[in-house]
């Protein structure tokens, strides 16, 4: 087994670039640093470092030993972190969720980490099936998904609702709605948009079938749910699989861009409008019924999350509970 102290000295030498700075950072003498490197070379049975004046150059073997040493260092740090099971504000927390949910919760999680710098927040954007698979296989500890999972491999807890919106280009709805009017409330602006839709086209069905769909990874699921639950027979009669597609993108931040330019419509959580700079070029159709998707936190059943996860989970619940009706900018 390679002495981990020698490996730590070698890592410092590689990253510091010379023996003098390594000795200073390790609180050692330069001969002591040289001795560690010599012992490491002896056990590896090869030369690791070539001295070049005041600097160094790694041999090919030295580069491989450096990568090995870094991996051992990271593994040790992860192991120590895993032992801090009950440290409420310390350790790594990985939360997997959709891009729309990430936009809503990430600022609050960053604020939490700023208050407790020993927390290490990781947010992974992933589709629902990947999150559920990760929980079932114990490769994820906490996820957020829409709709309650129908499986015994996952424990779920209700968090709140995700409002969905049928989002249209505002320019389609009349020139008086094409520009932002700060004096209008969102509700007034959207209601006026719907009035113009009825005057111009007679039905929302004509609009969506003419425009075509800006497709994205969750589009078909969202469209099907919206058409089924919005309470309007015109939309319920449309087969989403027969809609023509006028574009596709898998980056949430860009999905609404082609809609704003009049190239199509899409269905997304309405919270996404709070995160684009061109929201004044978009309109949300106001159907008879509000359409929402329930949100659930998911974790491995019959297991207790580390204390730090409970703090993160509580913060997420506060955000999603208070953001059930997001602000739509005009």
mmCIF file of C-alpha atoms in Angstrom:
data_model
loop_
_atom_site.group_PDB
_atom_site.id
_atom_site.type_symbol
_atom_site.label_atom_id
_atom_site.label_comp_id
_atom_site.label_asym_id
_atom_site.label_seq_id
_atom_site.Cartn_x
_atom_site.Cartn_y
_atom_site.Cartn_z
ATOM 1 C CA UNK A 1 0.000 0.000 0.000
ATOM 2 C CA UNK A 2 1.318 3.475 -0.918
ATOM 3 C CA UNK A 3 1.775 5.816 2.019
ATOM 4 C CA UNK A 4 -0.998 8.465 1.723
ATOM 5 C CA UNK A 5 1.307 11.126 3.246
ATOM 6 C CA UNK A 6 3.737 10.684 0.340
ATOM 7 C CA UNK A 7 0.847 10.961 -2.092
ATOM 8 C CA UNK A 8 -0.376 14.177 -0.428
ATOM 9 C CA UNK A 9 3.125 15.659 -0.676
ATOM 10 C CA UNK A 10 3.286 14.627 -4.350
ATOM 11 C CA UNK A 11 -0.082 16.295 -5.080
ATOM 12 C CA UNK A 12 1.121 19.518 -3.447
ATOM 13 C CA UNK A 13 4.368 19.403 -5.434
ATOM 14 C CA UNK A 14 2.537 18.955 -8.746
ATOM 15 C CA UNK A 15 0.079 21.766 -7.988
ATOM 16 C CA UNK A 16 2.636 24.141 -6.418
ATOM 17 C CA UNK A 17 5.126 23.599 -9.249
ATOM 18 C CA UNK A 18 8.359 23.560 -7.221
ATOM 19 C CA UNK A 19 9.917 22.153 -4.060
ATOM 20 C CA UNK A 20 10.201 25.497 -2.241
ATOM 21 C CA UNK A 21 6.470 26.298 -2.331
ATOM 22 C CA UNK A 22 5.652 22.655 -1.542
ATOM 23 C CA UNK A 23 7.794 22.803 1.609
ATOM 24 C CA UNK A 24 6.067 26.036 2.667
ATOM 25 C CA UNK A 25 2.561 24.693 2.088
ATOM 26 C CA UNK A 26 3.298 21.356 3.794
ATOM 27 C CA UNK A 27 5.199 23.022 6.691
ATOM 28 C CA UNK A 28 8.200 20.847 5.859
ATOM 29 C CA UNK A 29 11.818 21.335 4.895
ATOM 30 C CA UNK A 30 12.825 20.958 1.245
ATOM 31 C CA UNK A 31 14.910 17.861 2.068
ATOM 32 C CA UNK A 32 11.815 16.395 3.728
ATOM 33 C CA UNK A 33 9.789 16.963 0.553
ATOM 34 C CA UNK A 34 12.556 15.408 -1.540
ATOM 35 C CA UNK A 35 12.611 12.389 0.795
ATOM 36 C CA UNK A 36 8.857 11.834 0.395
ATOM 37 C CA UNK A 37 9.120 12.012 -3.390
ATOM 38 C CA UNK A 38 12.128 9.648 -3.393
ATOM 39 C CA UNK A 39 10.264 7.093 -1.257
ATOM 40 C CA UNK A 40 7.231 7.362 -3.558
ATOM 41 C CA UNK A 41 9.441 6.779 -6.614
ATOM 42 C CA UNK A 42 11.049 3.786 -4.880
ATOM 43 C CA UNK A 43 7.701 2.134 -4.121
ATOM 44 C CA UNK A 44 6.468 2.877 -7.678
ATOM 45 C CA UNK A 45 9.787 1.691 -9.079
ATOM 46 C CA UNK A 46 9.957 4.564 -11.582
ATOM 47 C CA UNK A 47 10.926 8.215 -11.917
ATOM 48 C CA UNK A 48 7.981 10.557 -11.346
ATOM 49 C CA UNK A 49 9.486 14.051 -11.489
ATOM 50 C CA UNK A 50 12.148 15.709 -13.618
ATOM 51 C CA UNK A 51 13.721 18.782 -11.996
ATOM 52 C CA UNK A 52 14.001 21.772 -14.334
ATOM 53 C CA UNK A 53 15.837 24.581 -12.558
ATOM 54 C CA UNK A 54 13.381 25.834 -9.953
ATOM 55 C CA UNK A 55 10.446 24.019 -11.557
ATOM 56 C CA UNK A 56 9.447 20.433 -12.280
ATOM 57 C CA UNK A 57 8.086 18.329 -15.119
ATOM 58 C CA UNK A 58 6.113 15.133 -14.620
ATOM 59 C CA UNK A 59 7.060 11.965 -16.407
ATOM 60 C CA UNK A 60 4.269 9.914 -17.963
ATOM 61 C CA UNK A 61 4.317 7.689 -14.871
ATOM 62 C CA UNK A 62 4.217 10.818 -12.699
ATOM 63 C CA UNK A 63 1.046 11.989 -14.419
ATOM 64 C CA UNK A 64 -0.602 8.622 -13.776
ATOM 65 C CA UNK A 65 0.444 8.658 -10.113
ATOM 66 C CA UNK A 66 -0.933 12.211 -9.768
ATOM 67 C CA UNK A 67 -4.357 11.198 -11.125
ATOM 68 C CA UNK A 68 -4.339 8.144 -8.855
ATOM 69 C CA UNK A 69 -3.435 10.286 -5.836
ATOM 70 C CA UNK A 70 -6.228 12.780 -6.602
ATOM 71 C CA UNK A 71 -8.782 9.981 -6.923
ATOM 72 C CA UNK A 72 -7.680 8.550 -3.569
ATOM 73 C CA UNK A 73 -7.935 11.980 -1.990
ATOM 74 C CA UNK A 74 -11.463 12.510 -3.354
ATOM 75 C CA UNK A 75 -12.533 9.042 -2.241
ATOM 76 C CA UNK A 76 -11.286 9.725 1.278
ATOM 77 C CA UNK A 77 -13.115 13.072 1.406
ATOM 78 C CA UNK A 78 -16.352 11.469 0.209
ATOM 79 C CA UNK A 79 -15.984 8.715 2.813
ATOM 80 C CA UNK A 80 -15.477 11.229 5.635
ATOM 81 C CA UNK A 81 -18.483 13.213 4.406
ATOM 82 C CA UNK A 82 -20.604 10.048 4.387
ATOM 83 C CA UNK A 83 -19.900 9.534 8.094
ATOM 84 C CA UNK A 84 -21.424 12.905 8.985
ATOM 85 C CA UNK A 85 -24.910 11.424 8.836
ATOM 86 C CA UNK A 86 -26.477 13.620 11.472
ATOM 87 C CA UNK A 87 -24.703 16.904 10.738
ATOM 88 C CA UNK A 88 -27.650 19.159 9.885
ATOM 89 C CA UNK A 89 -25.688 21.808 8.042
ATOM 90 C CA UNK A 90 -22.677 19.924 6.738
ATOM 91 C CA UNK A 91 -22.024 17.545 3.867
ATOM 92 C CA UNK A 92 -23.017 16.907 0.271
ATOM 93 C CA UNK A 93 -26.673 16.966 -0.816
ATOM 94 C CA UNK A 94 -27.687 15.858 -4.305
ATOM 95 C CA UNK A 95 -31.209 16.760 -5.450
ATOM 96 C CA UNK A 96 -32.489 15.539 -8.821
ATOM 97 C CA UNK A 97 -35.411 17.291 -10.520
ATOM 98 C CA UNK A 98 -36.676 18.728 -13.811
ATOM 99 C CA UNK A 99 -35.220 21.900 -15.268
ATOM 100 C CA UNK A 100 -38.350 23.894 -14.405
ATOM 101 C CA UNK A 101 -38.188 22.813 -10.772
ATOM 102 C CA UNK A 102 -34.448 23.525 -10.651
ATOM 103 C CA UNK A 103 -35.130 27.120 -11.700
ATOM 104 C CA UNK A 104 -37.530 27.541 -8.795
ATOM 105 C CA UNK A 105 -35.565 25.859 -5.997
ATOM 106 C CA UNK A 106 -31.919 26.555 -6.843
ATOM 107 C CA UNK A 107 -31.810 30.214 -5.669
ATOM 108 C CA UNK A 108 -33.229 29.166 -2.286
ATOM 109 C CA UNK A 109 -30.748 26.292 -1.977
ATOM 110 C CA UNK A 110 -27.851 28.609 -2.813
ATOM 111 C CA UNK A 111 -29.102 30.992 -0.110
ATOM 112 C CA UNK A 112 -29.160 28.064 2.329
ATOM 113 C CA UNK A 113 -25.599 27.111 1.381
ATOM 114 C CA UNK A 114 -24.492 30.725 1.802
ATOM 115 C CA UNK A 115 -25.819 30.632 5.362
ATOM 116 C CA UNK A 116 -24.153 27.256 6.044
ATOM 117 C CA UNK A 117 -20.968 27.072 3.981
ATOM 118 C CA UNK A 118 -20.240 23.462 5.034
ATOM 119 C CA UNK A 119 -23.255 22.355 2.991
ATOM 120 C CA UNK A 120 -22.409 21.232 -0.536
ATOM 121 C CA UNK A 121 -25.499 21.537 -2.756
ATOM 122 C CA UNK A 122 -25.652 19.624 -6.050
ATOM 123 C CA UNK A 123 -28.739 19.968 -8.272
ATOM 124 C CA UNK A 124 -29.002 17.414 -11.072
ATOM 125 C CA UNK A 125 -31.472 18.139 -13.897
ATOM 126 C CA UNK A 126 -32.890 14.831 -15.091
ATOM 127 C CA UNK A 127 -36.111 13.374 -16.554
ATOM 128 C CA UNK A 128 -38.628 11.691 -14.284
ATOM 129 C CA UNK A 129 -37.751 8.122 -15.289
ATOM 130 C CA UNK A 130 -34.050 8.700 -14.557
ATOM 131 C CA UNK A 131 -34.832 10.124 -11.116
ATOM 132 C CA UNK A 132 -37.079 7.220 -10.161
ATOM 133 C CA UNK A 133 -34.507 4.727 -11.417
ATOM 134 C CA UNK A 134 -31.797 6.436 -9.369
ATOM 135 C CA UNK A 135 -33.900 6.285 -6.209
ATOM 136 C CA UNK A 136 -34.811 2.632 -6.787
ATOM 137 C CA UNK A 137 -31.159 1.715 -7.405
ATOM 138 C CA UNK A 138 -29.862 3.726 -4.417
ATOM 139 C CA UNK A 139 -27.722 5.987 -6.602
ATOM 140 C CA UNK A 140 -29.838 9.026 -5.611
ATOM 141 C CA UNK A 141 -31.088 9.961 -2.165
ATOM 142 C CA UNK A 142 -33.595 12.720 -2.948
ATOM 143 C CA UNK A 143 -35.554 13.614 -6.060
ATOM 144 C CA UNK A 144 -38.564 15.702 -7.071
ATOM 145 C CA UNK A 145 -41.004 14.372 -9.662
ATOM 146 C CA UNK A 146 -44.470 15.128 -11.006
ATOM 147 C CA UNK A 147 -47.242 12.673 -10.141
ATOM 148 C CA UNK A 148 -47.087 10.058 -7.394
ATOM 149 C CA UNK A 149 -44.886 7.098 -8.409
ATOM 150 C CA UNK A 150 -46.797 3.831 -8.631
ATOM 151 C CA UNK A 151 -44.053 1.587 -7.287
ATOM 152 C CA UNK A 152 -42.992 0.110 -3.966
ATOM 153 C CA UNK A 153 -39.355 0.902 -4.756
ATOM 154 C CA UNK A 154 -39.903 4.614 -4.061
ATOM 155 C CA UNK A 155 -41.306 6.510 -1.073
ATOM 156 C CA UNK A 156 -43.065 9.751 -2.018
ATOM 157 C CA UNK A 157 -44.349 12.820 -0.193
ATOM 158 C CA UNK A 158 -46.611 15.537 -1.623
ATOM 159 C CA UNK A 159 -44.941 18.954 -1.971
ATOM 160 C CA UNK A 160 -47.264 21.160 -4.004
ATOM 161 C CA UNK A 161 -48.593 21.832 -7.488
ATOM 162 C CA UNK A 162 -46.860 22.802 -10.737
ATOM 163 C CA UNK A 163 -49.165 25.034 -12.870
ATOM 164 C CA UNK A 164 -48.973 24.287 -16.595
ATOM 165 C CA UNK A 165 -49.636 26.839 -19.314
ATOM 166 C CA UNK A 166 -50.307 26.780 -23.036
ATOM 167 C CA UNK A 167 -47.848 29.465 -24.128
ATOM 168 C CA UNK A 168 -48.376 31.452 -27.343
ATOM 169 C CA UNK A 169 -46.591 34.269 -29.197
ATOM 170 C CA UNK A 170 -48.119 37.546 -28.011
ATOM 171 C CA UNK A 171 -47.648 39.171 -31.439
ATOM 172 C CA UNK A 172 -50.290 36.781 -32.778
ATOM 173 C CA UNK A 173 -52.890 38.343 -30.514
ATOM 174 C CA UNK A 174 -52.958 41.905 -31.755
ATOM 175 C CA UNK A 175 -50.545 44.815 -31.956
ATOM 176 C CA UNK A 176 -51.811 46.396 -28.738
ATOM 177 C CA UNK A 177 -50.569 43.342 -26.872
ATOM 178 C CA UNK A 178 -47.221 43.095 -28.598
ATOM 179 C CA UNK A 179 -45.524 45.508 -26.199
ATOM 180 C CA UNK A 180 -45.178 45.511 -22.447
ATOM 181 C CA UNK A 181 -47.588 47.673 -20.442
ATOM 182 C CA UNK A 182 -46.495 47.954 -16.852
ATOM 183 C CA UNK A 183 -49.822 49.483 -15.883
ATOM 184 C CA UNK A 184 -51.644 46.214 -16.663
ATOM 185 C CA UNK A 185 -51.847 43.353 -14.234
ATOM 186 C CA UNK A 186 -50.933 39.917 -15.536
ATOM 187 C CA UNK A 187 -54.526 38.734 -15.229
ATOM 188 C CA UNK A 188 -55.912 41.658 -17.234
ATOM 189 C CA UNK A 189 -53.304 41.198 -19.963
ATOM 190 C CA UNK A 190 -53.960 37.503 -20.300
ATOM 191 C CA UNK A 191 -57.718 37.894 -20.341
ATOM 192 C CA UNK A 192 -57.423 40.491 -23.113
ATOM 193 C CA UNK A 193 -55.190 38.093 -25.024
ATOM 194 C CA UNK A 194 -57.869 35.431 -24.865
ATOM 195 C CA UNK A 195 -60.513 37.879 -26.076
ATOM 196 C CA UNK A 196 -58.341 38.701 -29.095
ATOM 197 C CA UNK A 197 -57.836 35.021 -29.792
ATOM 198 C CA UNK A 198 -61.543 34.436 -29.998
ATOM 199 C CA UNK A 199 -62.042 37.439 -32.307
ATOM 200 C CA UNK A 200 -59.165 36.573 -34.626
ATOM 201 C CA UNK A 201 -59.460 32.830 -34.959
ATOM 202 C CA UNK A 202 -62.736 31.649 -33.513
ATOM 203 C CA UNK A 203 -61.095 28.900 -31.458
ATOM 204 C CA UNK A 204 -57.876 28.033 -29.727
ATOM 205 C CA UNK A 205 -57.886 24.767 -31.679
ATOM 206 C CA UNK A 206 -57.318 26.666 -34.944
ATOM 207 C CA UNK A 207 -54.445 28.559 -33.386
ATOM 208 C CA UNK A 208 -52.464 25.573 -32.074
ATOM 209 C CA UNK A 209 -53.025 23.412 -35.139
ATOM 210 C CA UNK A 210 -51.950 26.278 -37.417
ATOM 211 C CA UNK A 211 -48.947 27.346 -35.350
ATOM 212 C CA UNK A 212 -47.538 23.905 -34.642
ATOM 213 C CA UNK A 213 -45.691 22.679 -31.566
ATOM 214 C CA UNK A 214 -42.259 23.710 -30.343
ATOM 215 C CA UNK A 215 -41.290 20.284 -29.069
ATOM 216 C CA UNK A 216 -39.106 19.518 -26.027
ATOM 217 C CA UNK A 217 -38.451 16.409 -23.899
ATOM 218 C CA UNK A 218 -41.606 16.840 -21.762
ATOM 219 C CA UNK A 219 -43.798 18.443 -24.412
ATOM 220 C CA UNK A 220 -45.981 15.478 -25.340
ATOM 221 C CA UNK A 221 -46.664 14.651 -21.691
ATOM 222 C CA UNK A 222 -47.516 18.287 -20.875
ATOM 223 C CA UNK A 223 -49.645 18.778 -23.999
ATOM 224 C CA UNK A 224 -51.651 15.611 -23.373
ATOM 225 C CA UNK A 225 -52.301 16.559 -19.757
ATOM 226 C CA UNK A 226 -53.213 20.141 -20.639
ATOM 227 C CA UNK A 227 -55.599 19.188 -23.435
ATOM 228 C CA UNK A 228 -57.290 16.568 -21.252
ATOM 229 C CA UNK A 229 -57.665 18.691 -18.097
ATOM 230 C CA UNK A 230 -58.265 22.255 -19.345
ATOM 231 C CA UNK A 231 -62.025 21.742 -19.674
ATOM 232 C CA UNK A 232 -62.254 22.762 -23.344
ATOM 233 C CA UNK A 233 -63.683 20.317 -25.849
ATOM 234 C CA UNK A 234 -61.816 21.927 -28.774
ATOM 235 C CA UNK A 235 -58.448 21.138 -27.216
ATOM 236 C CA UNK A 236 -59.513 17.741 -25.864
ATOM 237 C CA UNK A 237 -60.416 16.695 -29.421
ATOM 238 C CA UNK A 238 -56.838 17.223 -30.661
ATOM 239 C CA UNK A 239 -54.565 14.202 -30.866
ATOM 240 C CA UNK A 240 -51.149 15.535 -29.684
ATOM 241 C CA UNK A 241 -49.401 12.882 -31.784
ATOM 242 C CA UNK A 242 -50.884 14.431 -34.921
ATOM 243 C CA UNK A 243 -49.708 17.986 -34.223
ATOM 244 C CA UNK A 244 -47.025 19.126 -36.628
ATOM 245 C CA UNK A 245 -43.770 20.194 -34.973
ATOM 246 C CA UNK A 246 -42.106 23.444 -35.962
ATOM 247 C CA UNK A 247 -39.007 23.021 -33.783
ATOM 248 C CA UNK A 248 -37.331 21.065 -31.002
ATOM 249 C CA UNK A 249 -34.869 21.969 -28.249
ATOM 250 C CA UNK A 250 -33.925 20.229 -25.013
ATOM 251 C CA UNK A 251 -32.639 23.289 -23.102
ATOM 252 C CA UNK A 252 -35.345 24.711 -20.882
ATOM 253 C CA UNK A 253 -33.971 28.249 -21.029
ATOM 254 C CA UNK A 254 -34.363 28.290 -24.828
ATOM 255 C CA UNK A 255 -37.714 26.544 -25.372
ATOM 256 C CA UNK A 256 -39.735 29.764 -25.243
ATOM 257 C CA UNK A 257 -37.463 31.664 -27.636
ATOM 258 C CA UNK A 258 -39.025 30.307 -30.871
ATOM 259 C CA UNK A 259 -42.484 30.796 -29.339
ATOM 260 C CA UNK A 260 -41.674 34.464 -28.672
ATOM 261 C CA UNK A 261 -40.703 34.802 -32.352
ATOM 262 C CA UNK A 262 -44.043 33.451 -33.547
ATOM 263 C CA UNK A 263 -42.752 30.064 -34.702
ATOM 264 C CA UNK A 264 -45.089 27.899 -32.655
ATOM 265 C CA UNK A 265 -46.726 27.217 -29.288
ATOM 266 C CA UNK A 266 -45.708 24.979 -26.429
ATOM 267 C CA UNK A 267 -46.862 23.791 -23.001
ATOM 268 C CA UNK A 268 -44.591 24.317 -20.002
ATOM 269 C CA UNK A 269 -44.831 25.076 -16.294
ATOM 270 C CA UNK A 270 -45.834 28.739 -16.148
ATOM 271 C CA UNK A 271 -42.993 29.399 -13.700
ATOM 272 C CA UNK A 272 -40.609 29.323 -16.678
ATOM 273 C CA UNK A 273 -41.883 32.759 -17.757
ATOM 274 C CA UNK A 274 -40.266 34.266 -14.670
ATOM 275 C CA UNK A 275 -36.839 33.246 -15.954
ATOM 276 C CA UNK A 276 -36.835 34.629 -19.515
ATOM 277 C CA UNK A 277 -36.031 38.201 -20.533
ATOM 278 C CA UNK A 278 -38.623 38.259 -23.320
ATOM 279 C CA UNK A 279 -41.756 37.377 -21.330
ATOM 280 C CA UNK A 280 -43.516 40.451 -22.756
ATOM 281 C CA UNK A 281 -43.503 38.679 -26.144
ATOM 282 C CA UNK A 282 -45.439 35.700 -24.747
ATOM 283 C CA UNK A 283 -49.005 35.067 -23.635
ATOM 284 C CA UNK A 284 -50.526 32.269 -21.562
ATOM 285 C CA UNK A 285 -53.907 31.007 -22.719
ATOM 286 C CA UNK A 286 -56.518 31.082 -19.966
ATOM 287 C CA UNK A 287 -58.536 27.887 -20.261
ATOM 288 C CA UNK A 288 -61.755 27.121 -18.384
ATOM 289 C CA UNK A 289 -59.874 24.962 -15.884
ATOM 290 C CA UNK A 290 -56.475 25.545 -14.360
ATOM 291 C CA UNK A 291 -54.133 22.687 -15.185
ATOM 292 C CA UNK A 292 -51.557 21.611 -12.639
ATOM 293 C CA UNK A 293 -49.313 18.669 -11.929
ATOM 294 C CA UNK A 294 -48.738 17.480 -8.364
ATOM 295 C CA UNK A 295 -45.119 17.485 -7.184
ATOM 296 C CA UNK A 296 -43.647 14.822 -4.906
ATOM 297 C CA UNK A 297 -40.327 14.378 -3.186
ATOM 298 C CA UNK A 298 -39.051 10.820 -3.634
ATOM 299 C CA UNK A 299 -36.538 8.786 -1.688
ATOM 300 C CA UNK A 300 -35.657 5.175 -0.952
ATOM 301 C CA UNK A 301 -38.426 3.544 1.134
ATOM 302 C CA UNK A 302 -37.837 2.451 4.729
ATOM 303 C CA UNK A 303 -34.749 4.644 5.058
ATOM 304 C CA UNK A 304 -34.019 7.843 6.935
ATOM 305 C CA UNK A 305 -32.371 10.660 5.042
ATOM 306 C CA UNK A 306 -29.305 12.264 6.640
ATOM 307 C CA UNK A 307 -30.200 15.286 8.744
ATOM 308 C CA UNK A 308 -28.792 17.705 6.131
ATOM 309 C CA UNK A 309 -31.246 16.346 3.559
ATOM 310 C CA UNK A 310 -34.168 17.036 5.866
ATOM 311 C CA UNK A 311 -33.075 20.700 6.047
ATOM 312 C CA UNK A 312 -32.805 20.876 2.252
ATOM 313 C CA UNK A 313 -36.120 19.082 1.801
ATOM 314 C CA UNK A 314 -37.846 21.544 4.150
ATOM 315 C CA UNK A 315 -36.478 24.493 2.170
ATOM 316 C CA UNK A 316 -37.669 22.951 -1.114
ATOM 317 C CA UNK A 317 -41.124 22.370 0.355
ATOM 318 C CA UNK A 318 -41.327 26.023 1.434
ATOM 319 C CA UNK A 319 -40.394 27.242 -2.048
ATOM 320 C CA UNK A 320 -42.742 24.959 -3.962
ATOM 321 C CA UNK A 321 -45.566 25.525 -1.514
ATOM 322 C CA UNK A 322 -45.304 29.320 -1.723
ATOM 323 C CA UNK A 323 -44.771 29.381 -5.493
ATOM 324 C CA UNK A 324 -47.943 27.521 -6.482
ATOM 325 C CA UNK A 325 -49.174 30.599 -8.349
ATOM 326 C CA UNK A 326 -46.064 32.183 -9.904
ATOM 327 C CA UNK A 327 -46.019 35.756 -11.127
ATOM 328 C CA UNK A 328 -46.397 36.133 -14.905
ATOM 329 C CA UNK A 329 -44.666 39.236 -16.222
ATOM 330 C CA UNK A 330 -46.239 41.316 -18.954
#
